[in-house]
Amino acid sequence: DQQVKQNSPSLSVQEGRISILNCDYTNSMFDYFLWYKKYPAEGPTFLISISSIKDKNEDGRFTVFLNKSAKHLSLHIVPSQPGDSAVYFCAASANAGGTSYGKLTFGQGTILTVHP
Amino acid sequence: DTGVSQDPRHKITKRGQNVTFRCDPISEHNRLYWYRQTLGQGPEFLTYFQNEAQLEKSRLLSDRFSAERPKGSFSTLEIQRTEQGDSAMYLCASSRTGGSGANVLTFGAGSRLTVL
C-alpha cells in the first residue's frame, strides 16, 4: 500500500529552466509534507516543508505547493542549476493528537538531472 | 556539531550472522529514528526513540531486529540471523521534540548492509 507516490522516476531539465516534481498521497490523515534531496553516498537532506493549513511555501529558488482536495503536492525549482541534480523524495506525516513526531512516509523518489 | 554519524558505513556479512549498527545523533536532539531504504524505494520507518524510550516499532521490524538507546544518546540496531532480504541501507535520523520541527529529520549517511 503505497500511501505516497512519485510517479515520475526521472526528470531532465535544462539549466535555468523550471523543474517541477510531483507527489500524490492517499492518506487523508497526512497533515505535514516535506521534500528531501539525496546525493549519492549521503543521507537525505531536508529541503522544504509545508503544513496542511497552507497551500504554498517558498524558500529561495524552491517553492512547494499543496492541493489538499487533489491530495497532490509539487516542488518547483526556479531557476534550476546543475548542482540541483539529485534524487528528490517527498514525505508526509500524520501528527495525531497534536503530538508531532518524525514518522515519515516517503515516496519512491524522482531523479532530477539538470543539464548545463 | 558534526551531524548524525553512523558506523560502519558498509557491512558485508554471511547469511545467519548477527550485525550491529551504531548511530550518534545530533547532541541536542532527543528523538532518534531508524529507517530502512532498499534500491529504488524511499526510506521506510522502522522505529523511534524519545530519549531512552522506544515509543513505536513498525511491523517491518521482525523479532530478529532490536534497537536500543540505553542512555538517551547513541543508539544501536542489531539484526540477528541475517537473511538476504535484510540487505538494505539502514538510515538513522534525529530531530527536536515538539511542533513541526519534530518532523524535520536530520539523516546520517547510512549503513549499507550486504548479506551474502
mmCIF file with all atom_site columns, C-alpha atoms in Angstrom:
data_model
loop_
_atom_site.group_PDB
_atom_site.id
_atom_site.type_symbol
_atom_site.label_atom_id
_atom_site.label_alt_id
_atom_site.label_comp_id
_atom_site.label_asym_id
_atom_site.label_entity_id
_atom_site.label_seq_id
_atom_site.pdbx_PDB_ins_code
_atom_site.Cartn_x
_atom_site.Cartn_y
_atom_site.Cartn_z
_atom_site.occupancy
_atom_site.B_iso_or_equiv
_atom_site.pdbx_formal_charge
_atom_site.auth_seq_id
_atom_site.auth_comp_id
_atom_site.auth_asym_id
_atom_site.auth_atom_id
_atom_site.pdbx_PDB_model_num
ATOM 1   C CA . ASP A 1 1   ? 0.000  0.000   0.000   1.00 0.00 ? 1   ASP A CA 1
ATOM 2   C CA . GLN A 1 2   ? 1.963  2.973   -1.336  1.00 0.00 ? 2   GLN A CA 1
ATOM 3   C CA . GLN A 1 3   ? 0.488  5.935   0.533   1.00 0.00 ? 3   GLN A CA 1
ATOM 4   C CA . VAL A 1 4   ? 2.881  8.441   -1.031  1.00 0.00 ? 4   VAL A CA 1
ATOM 5   C CA . LYS A 1 5   ? 3.640  8.153   -4.726  1.00 0.00 ? 5   LYS A CA 1
ATOM 6   C CA . GLN A 1 6   ? 6.060  9.883   -7.010  1.00 0.00 ? 6   GLN A CA 1
ATOM 7   C CA . ASN A 1 7   ? 5.017  8.656   -10.424 1.00 0.00 ? 7   ASN A CA 1
ATOM 8   C CA . SER A 1 8   ? 7.944  10.092  -12.374 1.00 0.00 ? 8   SER A CA 1
ATOM 9   C CA . PRO A 1 9   ? 11.119 8.085   -11.752 1.00 0.00 ? 9   PRO A CA 1
ATOM 10  C CA . SER A 1 10  ? 13.220 10.704  -13.501 1.00 0.00 ? 10  SER A CA 1
ATOM 11  C CA . LEU A 1 11  ? 13.155 14.256  -14.845 1.00 0.00 ? 11  LEU A CA 1
ATOM 12  C CA . SER A 1 12  ? 15.631 16.009  -17.110 1.00 0.00 ? 12  SER A CA 1
ATOM 13  C CA . VAL A 1 13  ? 15.744 19.811  -17.282 1.00 0.00 ? 13  VAL A CA 1
ATOM 14  C CA . GLN A 1 14  ? 17.969 22.432  -18.883 1.00 0.00 ? 14  GLN A CA 1
ATOM 15  C CA . GLU A 1 15  ? 19.902 24.776  -16.618 1.00 0.00 ? 15  GLU A CA 1
ATOM 16  C CA . GLY A 1 16  ? 17.967 27.961  -15.909 1.00 0.00 ? 16  GLY A CA 1
ATOM 17  C CA . ARG A 1 17  ? 14.567 26.413  -16.624 1.00 0.00 ? 17  ARG A CA 1
ATOM 18  C CA . ILE A 1 18  ? 11.940 25.354  -14.105 1.00 0.00 ? 18  ILE A CA 1
ATOM 19  C CA . SER A 1 19  ? 11.930 21.873  -12.561 1.00 0.00 ? 19  SER A CA 1
ATOM 20  C CA . ILE A 1 20  ? 8.576  20.587  -11.347 1.00 0.00 ? 20  ILE A CA 1
ATOM 21  C CA . LEU A 1 21  ? 8.492  17.444  -9.226  1.00 0.00 ? 21  LEU A CA 1
ATOM 22  C CA . ASN A 1 22  ? 5.155  15.910  -8.330  1.00 0.00 ? 22  ASN A CA 1
ATOM 23  C CA . CYS A 1 23  ? 3.865  13.810  -5.479  1.00 0.00 ? 23  CYS A CA 1
ATOM 24  C CA . ASP A 1 24  ? 0.459  12.265  -4.710  1.00 0.00 ? 24  ASP A CA 1
ATOM 25  C CA . TYR A 1 25  ? -0.781 10.843  -1.431  1.00 0.00 ? 25  TYR A CA 1
ATOM 26  C CA . THR A 1 26  ? -3.770 8.771   -0.409  1.00 0.00 ? 26  THR A CA 1
ATOM 27  C CA . ASN A 1 27  ? -3.914 9.054   3.392   1.00 0.00 ? 27  ASN A CA 1
ATOM 28  C CA . SER A 1 28  ? -6.184 11.962  4.363   1.00 0.00 ? 28  SER A CA 1
ATOM 29  C CA . MET A 1 29  ? -4.632 11.962  7.848   1.00 0.00 ? 29  MET A CA 1
ATOM 30  C CA . PHE A 1 30  ? -1.371 13.363  6.483   1.00 0.00 ? 30  PHE A CA 1
ATOM 31  C CA . ASP A 1 31  ? -1.055 16.969  7.577   1.00 0.00 ? 31  ASP A CA 1
ATOM 32  C CA . TYR A 1 32  ? 2.607  17.834  7.135   1.00 0.00 ? 32  TYR A CA 1
ATOM 33  C CA . PHE A 1 33  ? 4.644  17.378  3.999   1.00 0.00 ? 33  PHE A CA 1
ATOM 34  C CA . LEU A 1 34  ? 8.356  17.601  3.294   1.00 0.00 ? 34  LEU A CA 1
ATOM 35  C CA . TRP A 1 35  ? 10.788 17.375  0.422   1.00 0.00 ? 35  TRP A CA 1
ATOM 36  C CA . TYR A 1 36  ? 14.208 15.831  0.869   1.00 0.00 ? 36  TYR A CA 1
ATOM 37  C CA . LYS A 1 37  ? 17.137 15.814  -1.523  1.00 0.00 ? 37  LYS A CA 1
ATOM 38  C CA . LYS A 1 38  ? 19.653 12.990  -1.677  1.00 0.00 ? 38  LYS A CA 1
ATOM 39  C CA . TYR A 1 39  ? 23.082 12.920  -3.282  1.00 0.00 ? 39  TYR A CA 1
ATOM 40  C CA . PRO A 1 40  ? 24.904 9.598   -3.841  1.00 0.00 ? 40  PRO A CA 1
ATOM 41  C CA . ALA A 1 41  ? 26.639 8.216   -0.726  1.00 0.00 ? 41  ALA A CA 1
ATOM 42  C CA . GLU A 1 42  ? 24.887 10.760  1.504   1.00 0.00 ? 42  GLU A CA 1
ATOM 43  C CA . GLY A 1 43  ? 21.767 10.652  3.615   1.00 0.00 ? 43  GLY A CA 1
ATOM 44  C CA . PRO A 1 44  ? 18.635 12.577  2.605   1.00 0.00 ? 44  PRO A CA 1
ATOM 45  C CA . THR A 1 45  ? 18.830 16.306  3.337   1.00 0.00 ? 45  THR A CA 1
ATOM 46  C CA . PHE A 1 46  ? 15.782 18.363  4.288   1.00 0.00 ? 46  PHE A CA 1
ATOM 47  C CA . LEU A 1 47  ? 14.825 20.908  1.645   1.00 0.00 ? 47  LEU A CA 1
ATOM 48  C CA . ILE A 1 48  ? 11.445 22.479  2.365   1.00 0.00 ? 48  ILE A CA 1
ATOM 49  C CA . SER A 1 49  ? 8.172  21.640  4.097   1.00 0.00 ? 49  SER A CA 1
ATOM 50  C CA . ILE A 1 50  ? 4.543  22.694  4.226   1.00 0.00 ? 50  ILE A CA 1
ATOM 51  C CA . SER A 1 51  ? 1.749  22.311  6.727   1.00 0.00 ? 51  SER A CA 1
ATOM 52  C CA . SER A 1 52  ? -1.726 21.339  5.565   1.00 0.00 ? 52  SER A CA 1
ATOM 53  C CA . ILE A 1 53  ? -3.053 24.719  6.730   1.00 0.00 ? 53  ILE A CA 1
ATOM 54  C CA . LYS A 1 54  ? -1.108 26.350  3.890   1.00 0.00 ? 54  LYS A CA 1
ATOM 55  C CA . ASP A 1 55  ? -1.166 25.877  0.151   1.00 0.00 ? 55  ASP A CA 1
ATOM 56  C CA . LYS A 1 56  ? 2.224  27.353  -0.665  1.00 0.00 ? 56  LYS A CA 1
ATOM 57  C CA . ASN A 1 57  ? 5.613  27.737  0.962   1.00 0.00 ? 57  ASN A CA 1
ATOM 58  C CA . GLU A 1 58  ? 8.594  29.415  -0.616  1.00 0.00 ? 58  GLU A CA 1
ATOM 59  C CA . ASP A 1 59  ? 12.291 29.352  0.242   1.00 0.00 ? 59  ASP A CA 1
ATOM 60  C CA . GLY A 1 60  ? 14.584 30.985  -2.258  1.00 0.00 ? 60  GLY A CA 1
ATOM 61  C CA . ARG A 1 61  ? 14.522 29.043  -5.510  1.00 0.00 ? 61  ARG A CA 1
ATOM 62  C CA . PHE A 1 62  ? 12.289 26.344  -4.011  1.00 0.00 ? 62  PHE A CA 1
ATOM 63  C CA . THR A 1 63  ? 8.504  26.511  -3.719  1.00 0.00 ? 63  THR A CA 1
ATOM 64  C CA . VAL A 1 64  ? 6.191  23.761  -2.547  1.00 0.00 ? 64  VAL A CA 1
ATOM 65  C CA . PHE A 1 65  ? 2.517  23.802  -3.500  1.00 0.00 ? 65  PHE A CA 1
ATOM 66  C CA . LEU A 1 66  ? -0.137 21.738  -1.726  1.00 0.00 ? 66  LEU A CA 1
ATOM 67  C CA . ASN A 1 67  ? -3.553 20.889  -3.181  1.00 0.00 ? 67  ASN A CA 1
ATOM 68  C CA . LYS A 1 68  ? -5.402 19.110  -0.376  1.00 0.00 ? 68  LYS A CA 1
ATOM 69  C CA . SER A 1 69  ? -8.539 18.372  -2.364  1.00 0.00 ? 69  SER A CA 1
ATOM 70  C CA . ALA A 1 70  ? -6.476 16.589  -5.005  1.00 0.00 ? 70  ALA A CA 1
ATOM 71  C CA . LYS A 1 71  ? -4.076 15.112  -2.421  1.00 0.00 ? 71  LYS A CA 1
ATOM 72  C CA . HIS A 1 72  ? -1.226 16.416  -4.512  1.00 0.00 ? 72  HIS A CA 1
ATOM 73  C CA . LEU A 1 73  ? 1.889  18.407  -3.851  1.00 0.00 ? 73  LEU A CA 1
ATOM 74  C CA . SER A 1 74  ? 4.615  19.691  -6.105  1.00 0.00 ? 74  SER A CA 1
ATOM 75  C CA . LEU A 1 75  ? 8.082  21.145  -5.758  1.00 0.00 ? 75  LEU A CA 1
ATOM 76  C CA . HIS A 1 76  ? 9.138  23.923  -8.122  1.00 0.00 ? 76  HIS A CA 1
ATOM 77  C CA . ILE A 1 77  ? 12.800 24.796  -8.547  1.00 0.00 ? 77  ILE A CA 1
ATOM 78  C CA . VAL A 1 78  ? 13.437 28.061  -10.396 1.00 0.00 ? 78  VAL A CA 1
ATOM 79  C CA . PRO A 1 79  ? 15.944 28.537  -11.891 1.00 0.00 ? 79  PRO A CA 1
ATOM 80  C CA . SER A 1 80  ? 17.332 25.009  -11.970 1.00 0.00 ? 80  SER A CA 1
ATOM 81  C CA . GLN A 1 81  ? 21.086 24.601  -11.534 1.00 0.00 ? 81  GLN A CA 1
ATOM 82  C CA . PRO A 1 82  ? 23.367 21.624  -12.298 1.00 0.00 ? 82  PRO A CA 1
ATOM 83  C CA . GLY A 1 83  ? 24.039 21.291  -8.561  1.00 0.00 ? 83  GLY A CA 1
ATOM 84  C CA . ASP A 1 84  ? 20.345 20.513  -8.073  1.00 0.00 ? 84  ASP A CA 1
ATOM 85  C CA . SER A 1 85  ? 20.877 17.159  -9.786  1.00 0.00 ? 85  SER A CA 1
ATOM 86  C CA . ALA A 1 86  ? 19.948 14.595  -7.132  1.00 0.00 ? 86  ALA A CA 1
ATOM 87  C CA . VAL A 1 87  ? 17.166 12.252  -6.049  1.00 0.00 ? 87  VAL A CA 1
ATOM 88  C CA . TYR A 1 88  ? 14.195 14.109  -4.593  1.00 0.00 ? 88  TYR A CA 1
ATOM 89  C CA . PHE A 1 89  ? 11.878 12.421  -2.103  1.00 0.00 ? 89  PHE A CA 1
ATOM 90  C CA . CYS A 1 90  ? 8.539  13.688  -0.967  1.00 0.00 ? 90  CYS A CA 1
ATOM 91  C CA . ALA A 1 91  ? 7.448  12.640  2.522   1.00 0.00 ? 91  ALA A CA 1
ATOM 92  C CA . ALA A 1 92  ? 4.340  13.004  4.648   1.00 0.00 ? 92  ALA A CA 1
ATOM 93  C CA . SER A 1 93  ? 3.485  12.859  8.316   1.00 0.00 ? 93  SER A CA 1
ATOM 94  C CA . ALA A 1 94  ? 0.231  12.363  10.235  1.00 0.00 ? 94  ALA A CA 1
ATOM 95  C CA . ASN A 1 95  ? 0.507  14.273  13.506  1.00 0.00 ? 95  ASN A CA 1
ATOM 96  C CA . ALA A 1 96  ? -2.198 12.689  15.596  1.00 0.00 ? 96  ALA A CA 1
ATOM 97  C CA . GLY A 1 97  ? -3.485 14.397  18.715  1.00 0.00 ? 97  GLY A CA 1
ATOM 98  C CA . GLY A 1 98  ? -1.288 17.439  18.300  1.00 0.00 ? 98  GLY A CA 1
ATOM 99  C CA . THR A 1 99  ? 1.867  15.461  19.028  1.00 0.00 ? 99  THR A CA 1
ATOM 100 C CA . SER A 1 100 ? 4.320  15.759  16.194  1.00 0.00 ? 100 SER A CA 1
ATOM 101 C CA . TYR A 1 101 ? 6.940  13.165  15.573  1.00 0.00 ? 101 TYR A CA 1
ATOM 102 C CA . GLY A 1 102 ? 9.099  12.118  12.682  1.00 0.00 ? 102 GLY A CA 1
ATOM 103 C CA . LYS A 1 103 ? 7.320  9.033   11.444  1.00 0.00 ? 103 LYS A CA 1
ATOM 104 C CA . LEU A 1 104 ? 7.536  9.978   7.795   1.00 0.00 ? 104 LEU A CA 1
ATOM 105 C CA . THR A 1 105 ? 6.109  8.074   4.843   1.00 0.00 ? 105 THR A CA 1
ATOM 106 C CA . PHE A 1 106 ? 8.295  8.586   1.787   1.00 0.00 ? 106 PHE A CA 1
ATOM 107 C CA . GLY A 1 107 ? 7.634  8.348   -1.912  1.00 0.00 ? 107 GLY A CA 1
ATOM 108 C CA . GLN A 1 108 ? 9.908  6.320   -4.197  1.00 0.00 ? 108 GLN A CA 1
ATOM 109 C CA . GLY A 1 109 ? 11.896 9.330   -5.309  1.00 0.00 ? 109 GLY A CA 1
ATOM 110 C CA . THR A 1 110 ? 12.474 11.207  -8.579  1.00 0.00 ? 110 THR A CA 1
ATOM 111 C CA . ILE A 1 111 ? 15.934 11.506  -10.109 1.00 0.00 ? 111 ILE A CA 1
ATOM 112 C CA . LEU A 1 112 ? 16.418 15.091  -11.294 1.00 0.00 ? 112 LEU A CA 1
ATOM 113 C CA . THR A 1 113 ? 19.140 15.816  -13.834 1.00 0.00 ? 113 THR A CA 1
ATOM 114 C CA . VAL A 1 114 ? 19.870 19.431  -14.691 1.00 0.00 ? 114 VAL A CA 1
ATOM 115 C CA . HIS A 1 115 ? 21.932 19.808  -17.855 1.00 0.00 ? 115 HIS A CA 1
ATOM 116 C CA . PRO A 1 116 ? 24.304 22.776  -18.273 1.00 0.00 ? 116 PRO A CA 1
ATOM 117 C CA . ASP B 2 1   ? 28.147 19.866  15.531  1.00 0.00 ? 1   ASP B CA 1
ATOM 118 C CA . THR B 2 2   ? 29.125 17.106  13.132  1.00 0.00 ? 2   THR B CA 1
ATOM 119 C CA . GLY B 2 3   ? 25.578 15.999  12.327  1.00 0.00 ? 3   GLY B CA 1
ATOM 120 C CA . VAL B 2 4   ? 24.314 12.424  12.596  1.00 0.00 ? 4   VAL B CA 1
ATOM 121 C CA . SER B 2 5   ? 27.078 9.813   12.479  1.00 0.00 ? 5   SER B CA 1
ATOM 122 C CA . GLN B 2 6   ? 26.627 6.175   11.549  1.00 0.00 ? 6   GLN B CA 1
ATOM 123 C CA . ASP B 2 7   ? 29.059 3.305   11.816  1.00 0.00 ? 7   ASP B CA 1
ATOM 124 C CA . PRO B 2 8   ? 30.004 1.204   9.951   1.00 0.00 ? 8   PRO B CA 1
ATOM 125 C CA . ARG B 2 9   ? 29.244 2.731   6.579   1.00 0.00 ? 9   ARG B CA 1
ATOM 126 C CA . HIS B 2 10  ? 29.248 -0.630  4.883   1.00 0.00 ? 10  HIS B CA 1
ATOM 127 C CA . LYS B 2 11  ? 28.938 -4.133  6.306   1.00 0.00 ? 11  LYS B CA 1
ATOM 128 C CA . ILE B 2 12  ? 29.182 -7.361  4.317   1.00 0.00 ? 12  ILE B CA 1
ATOM 129 C CA . THR B 2 13  ? 28.141 -10.499 6.159   1.00 0.00 ? 13  THR B CA 1
ATOM 130 C CA . LYS B 2 14  ? 27.127 -14.061 5.532   1.00 0.00 ? 14  LYS B CA 1
ATOM 131 C CA . ARG B 2 15  ? 23.579 -15.237 5.958   1.00 0.00 ? 15  ARG B CA 1
ATOM 132 C CA . GLY B 2 16  ? 22.890 -16.268 9.546   1.00 0.00 ? 16  GLY B CA 1
ATOM 133 C CA . GLN B 2 17  ? 25.406 -13.909 11.137  1.00 0.00 ? 17  GLN B CA 1
ATOM 134 C CA . ASN B 2 18  ? 24.498 -11.094 13.527  1.00 0.00 ? 18  ASN B CA 1
ATOM 135 C CA . VAL B 2 19  ? 25.292 -7.465  12.735  1.00 0.00 ? 19  VAL B CA 1
ATOM 136 C CA . THR B 2 20  ? 25.107 -4.280  14.774  1.00 0.00 ? 20  THR B CA 1
ATOM 137 C CA . PHE B 2 21  ? 24.942 -0.686  13.590  1.00 0.00 ? 21  PHE B CA 1
ATOM 138 C CA . ARG B 2 22  ? 25.599 2.371   15.687  1.00 0.00 ? 22  ARG B CA 1
ATOM 139 C CA . CYS B 2 23  ? 24.143 5.854   15.393  1.00 0.00 ? 23  CYS B CA 1
ATOM 140 C CA . ASP B 2 24  ? 25.251 9.041   17.129  1.00 0.00 ? 24  ASP B CA 1
ATOM 141 C CA . PRO B 2 25  ? 22.574 11.728  16.756  1.00 0.00 ? 25  PRO B CA 1
ATOM 142 C CA . ILE B 2 26  ? 22.885 15.498  16.945  1.00 0.00 ? 26  ILE B CA 1
ATOM 143 C CA . SER B 2 27  ? 23.533 16.164  20.619  1.00 0.00 ? 27  SER B CA 1
ATOM 144 C CA . GLU B 2 28  ? 20.609 18.492  21.295  1.00 0.00 ? 28  GLU B CA 1
ATOM 145 C CA . HIS B 2 29  ? 18.094 16.224  19.532  1.00 0.00 ? 29  HIS B CA 1
ATOM 146 C CA . ASN B 2 30  ? 16.228 13.944  21.896  1.00 0.00 ? 30  ASN B CA 1
ATOM 147 C CA . ARG B 2 31  ? 14.382 11.992  19.204  1.00 0.00 ? 31  ARG B CA 1
ATOM 148 C CA . LEU B 2 32  ? 16.159 9.302   17.222  1.00 0.00 ? 32  LEU B CA 1
ATOM 149 C CA . TYR B 2 33  ? 14.788 7.263   14.337  1.00 0.00 ? 33  TYR B CA 1
ATOM 150 C CA . TRP B 2 34  ? 15.790 4.250   12.281  1.00 0.00 ? 34  TRP B CA 1
ATOM 151 C CA . TYR B 2 35  ? 14.690 3.895   8.672   1.00 0.00 ? 35  TYR B CA 1
ATOM 152 C CA . ARG B 2 36  ? 15.492 1.301   6.025   1.00 0.00 ? 36  ARG B CA 1
ATOM 153 C CA . GLN B 2 37  ? 15.905 2.016   2.326   1.00 0.00 ? 37  GLN B CA 1
ATOM 154 C CA . THR B 2 38  ? 16.053 -0.569  -0.444  1.00 0.00 ? 38  THR B CA 1
ATOM 155 C CA . LEU B 2 39  ? 17.036 0.047   -4.043  1.00 0.00 ? 39  LEU B CA 1
ATOM 156 C CA . GLY B 2 40  ? 14.583 2.217   -5.941  1.00 0.00 ? 40  GLY B CA 1
ATOM 157 C CA . GLN B 2 41  ? 12.456 2.938   -2.887  1.00 0.00 ? 41  GLN B CA 1
ATOM 158 C CA . GLY B 2 42  ? 12.194 5.731   -0.375  1.00 0.00 ? 42  GLY B CA 1
ATOM 159 C CA . PRO B 2 43  ? 13.174 5.269   3.261   1.00 0.00 ? 43  PRO B CA 1
ATOM 160 C CA . GLU B 2 44  ? 10.746 3.209   5.379   1.00 0.00 ? 44  GLU B CA 1
ATOM 161 C CA . PHE B 2 45  ? 10.185 3.893   9.060   1.00 0.00 ? 45  PHE B CA 1
ATOM 162 C CA . LEU B 2 46  ? 11.401 1.180   11.431  1.00 0.00 ? 46  LEU B CA 1
ATOM 163 C CA . THR B 2 47  ? 11.359 2.620   14.946  1.00 0.00 ? 47  THR B CA 1
ATOM 164 C CA . TYR B 2 48  ? 11.906 5.734   17.017  1.00 0.00 ? 48  TYR B CA 1
ATOM 165 C CA . PHE B 2 49  ? 13.075 6.767   20.463  1.00 0.00 ? 49  PHE B CA 1
ATOM 166 C CA . GLN B 2 50  ? 12.391 9.760   22.605  1.00 0.00 ? 50  GLN B CA 1
ATOM 167 C CA . ASN B 2 51  ? 15.334 9.917   24.956  1.00 0.00 ? 51  ASN B CA 1
ATOM 168 C CA . GLU B 2 52  ? 15.880 6.275   26.008  1.00 0.00 ? 52  GLU B CA 1
ATOM 169 C CA . ALA B 2 53  ? 12.273 5.153   25.491  1.00 0.00 ? 53  ALA B CA 1
ATOM 170 C CA . GLN B 2 54  ? 11.395 3.252   22.328  1.00 0.00 ? 54  GLN B CA 1
ATOM 171 C CA . LEU B 2 55  ? 7.950  4.638   21.536  1.00 0.00 ? 55  LEU B CA 1
ATOM 172 C CA . GLU B 2 56  ? 6.988  2.921   18.308  1.00 0.00 ? 56  GLU B CA 1
ATOM 173 C CA . LYS B 2 57  ? 8.093  -0.010  16.183  1.00 0.00 ? 57  LYS B CA 1
ATOM 174 C CA . SER B 2 58  ? 6.998  -0.727  12.626  1.00 0.00 ? 58  SER B CA 1
ATOM 175 C CA . ARG B 2 59  ? 5.629  -4.101  11.574  1.00 0.00 ? 59  ARG B CA 1
ATOM 176 C CA . LEU B 2 60  ? 8.708  -4.207  9.324   1.00 0.00 ? 60  LEU B CA 1
ATOM 177 C CA . LEU B 2 61  ? 10.813 -4.738  12.446  1.00 0.00 ? 61  LEU B CA 1
ATOM 178 C CA . SER B 2 62  ? 10.706 -8.502  12.894  1.00 0.00 ? 62  SER B CA 1
ATOM 179 C CA . ASP B 2 63  ? 11.771 -10.173 16.130  1.00 0.00 ? 63  ASP B CA 1
ATOM 180 C CA . ARG B 2 64  ? 15.252 -10.588 14.656  1.00 0.00 ? 64  ARG B CA 1
ATOM 181 C CA . PHE B 2 65  ? 15.694 -6.831  14.884  1.00 0.00 ? 65  PHE B CA 1
ATOM 182 C CA . SER B 2 66  ? 16.334 -4.993  18.123  1.00 0.00 ? 66  SER B CA 1
ATOM 183 C CA . ALA B 2 67  ? 17.143 -1.348  18.720  1.00 0.00 ? 67  ALA B CA 1
ATOM 184 C CA . GLU B 2 68  ? 18.346 0.289   21.885  1.00 0.00 ? 68  GLU B CA 1
ATOM 185 C CA . ARG B 2 69  ? 19.211 3.752   23.101  1.00 0.00 ? 69  ARG B CA 1
ATOM 186 C CA . PRO B 2 70  ? 20.418 2.997   26.609  1.00 0.00 ? 70  PRO B CA 1
ATOM 187 C CA . LYS B 2 71  ? 21.367 6.454   27.842  1.00 0.00 ? 71  LYS B CA 1
ATOM 188 C CA . GLY B 2 72  ? 19.297 8.553   25.516  1.00 0.00 ? 72  GLY B CA 1
ATOM 189 C CA . SER B 2 73  ? 22.304 9.439   23.408  1.00 0.00 ? 73  SER B CA 1
ATOM 190 C CA . PHE B 2 74  ? 23.667 6.964   20.831  1.00 0.00 ? 74  PHE B CA 1
ATOM 191 C CA . SER B 2 75  ? 21.593 4.067   19.522  1.00 0.00 ? 75  SER B CA 1
ATOM 192 C CA . THR B 2 76  ? 22.333 0.588   18.204  1.00 0.00 ? 76  THR B CA 1
ATOM 193 C CA . LEU B 2 77  ? 20.356 -1.506  15.746  1.00 0.00 ? 77  LEU B CA 1
ATOM 194 C CA . GLU B 2 78  ? 21.097 -5.228  15.869  1.00 0.00 ? 78  GLU B CA 1
ATOM 195 C CA . ILE B 2 79  ? 19.959 -7.764  13.305  1.00 0.00 ? 79  ILE B CA 1
ATOM 196 C CA . GLN B 2 80  ? 20.222 -11.386 14.368  1.00 0.00 ? 80  GLN B CA 1
ATOM 197 C CA . ARG B 2 81  ? 20.428 -14.349 11.981  1.00 0.00 ? 81  ARG B CA 1
ATOM 198 C CA . THR B 2 82  ? 20.644 -12.101 8.940   1.00 0.00 ? 82  THR B CA 1
ATOM 199 C CA . GLU B 2 83  ? 18.805 -13.039 5.753   1.00 0.00 ? 83  GLU B CA 1
ATOM 200 C CA . GLN B 2 84  ? 19.467 -11.900 2.194   1.00 0.00 ? 84  GLN B CA 1
ATOM 201 C CA . GLY B 2 85  ? 16.267 -9.854  2.347   1.00 0.00 ? 85  GLY B CA 1
ATOM 202 C CA . ASP B 2 86  ? 17.849 -7.740  5.081   1.00 0.00 ? 86  ASP B CA 1
ATOM 203 C CA . SER B 2 87  ? 20.258 -6.259  2.533   1.00 0.00 ? 87  SER B CA 1
ATOM 204 C CA . ALA B 2 88  ? 19.477 -2.540  2.515   1.00 0.00 ? 88  ALA B CA 1
ATOM 205 C CA . MET B 2 89  ? 20.670 0.875   3.601   1.00 0.00 ? 89  MET B CA 1
ATOM 206 C CA . TYR B 2 90  ? 19.899 1.491   7.274   1.00 0.00 ? 90  TYR B CA 1
ATOM 207 C CA . LEU B 2 91  ? 19.432 5.186   7.946   1.00 0.00 ? 91  LEU B CA 1
ATOM 208 C CA . CYS B 2 92  ? 19.474 6.862   11.311  1.00 0.00 ? 92  CYS B CA 1
ATOM 209 C CA . ALA B 2 93  ? 17.964 10.299  11.862  1.00 0.00 ? 93  ALA B CA 1
ATOM 210 C CA . SER B 2 94  ? 17.359 12.651  14.755  1.00 0.00 ? 94  SER B CA 1
ATOM 211 C CA . SER B 2 95  ? 15.098 15.602  15.473  1.00 0.00 ? 95  SER B CA 1
ATOM 212 C CA . ARG B 2 96  ? 13.958 18.006  18.141  1.00 0.00 ? 96  ARG B CA 1
ATOM 213 C CA . THR B 2 97  ? 10.802 17.468  20.142  1.00 0.00 ? 97  THR B CA 1
ATOM 214 C CA . GLY B 2 98  ? 7.582  19.307  19.610  1.00 0.00 ? 98  GLY B CA 1
ATOM 215 C CA . GLY B 2 99  ? 5.868  21.248  16.868  1.00 0.00 ? 99  GLY B CA 1
ATOM 216 C CA . SER B 2 100 ? 6.582  20.909  13.184  1.00 0.00 ? 100 SER B CA 1
ATOM 217 C CA . GLY B 2 101 ? 10.308 20.779  13.964  1.00 0.00 ? 101 GLY B CA 1
ATOM 218 C CA . ALA B 2 102 ? 9.843  17.231  15.167  1.00 0.00 ? 102 ALA B CA 1
ATOM 219 C CA . ASN B 2 103 ? 9.042  16.258  11.595  1.00 0.00 ? 103 ASN B CA 1
ATOM 220 C CA . VAL B 2 104 ? 12.233 17.745  10.186  1.00 0.00 ? 104 VAL B CA 1
ATOM 221 C CA . LEU B 2 105 ? 14.662 14.884  10.448  1.00 0.00 ? 105 LEU B CA 1
ATOM 222 C CA . THR B 2 106 ? 18.410 15.159  10.028  1.00 0.00 ? 106 THR B CA 1
ATOM 223 C CA . PHE B 2 107 ? 19.673 11.933  8.495   1.00 0.00 ? 107 PHE B CA 1
ATOM 224 C CA . GLY B 2 108 ? 23.039 10.271  8.711   1.00 0.00 ? 108 GLY B CA 1
ATOM 225 C CA . ALA B 2 109 ? 24.805 8.918   5.633   1.00 0.00 ? 109 ALA B CA 1
ATOM 226 C CA . GLY B 2 110 ? 23.543 5.415   6.384   1.00 0.00 ? 110 GLY B CA 1
ATOM 227 C CA . SER B 2 111 ? 24.979 1.969   6.976   1.00 0.00 ? 111 SER B CA 1
ATOM 228 C CA . ARG B 2 112 ? 24.765 -0.300  3.943   1.00 0.00 ? 112 ARG B CA 1
ATOM 229 C CA . LEU B 2 113 ? 24.244 -3.979  4.742   1.00 0.00 ? 113 LEU B CA 1
ATOM 230 C CA . THR B 2 114 ? 25.012 -6.689  2.199   1.00 0.00 ? 114 THR B CA 1
ATOM 231 C CA . VAL B 2 115 ? 24.054 -10.230 3.184   1.00 0.00 ? 115 VAL B CA 1
ATOM 232 C CA . LEU B 2 116 ? 25.683 -12.920 1.054   1.00 0.00 ? 116 LEU B CA 1
#
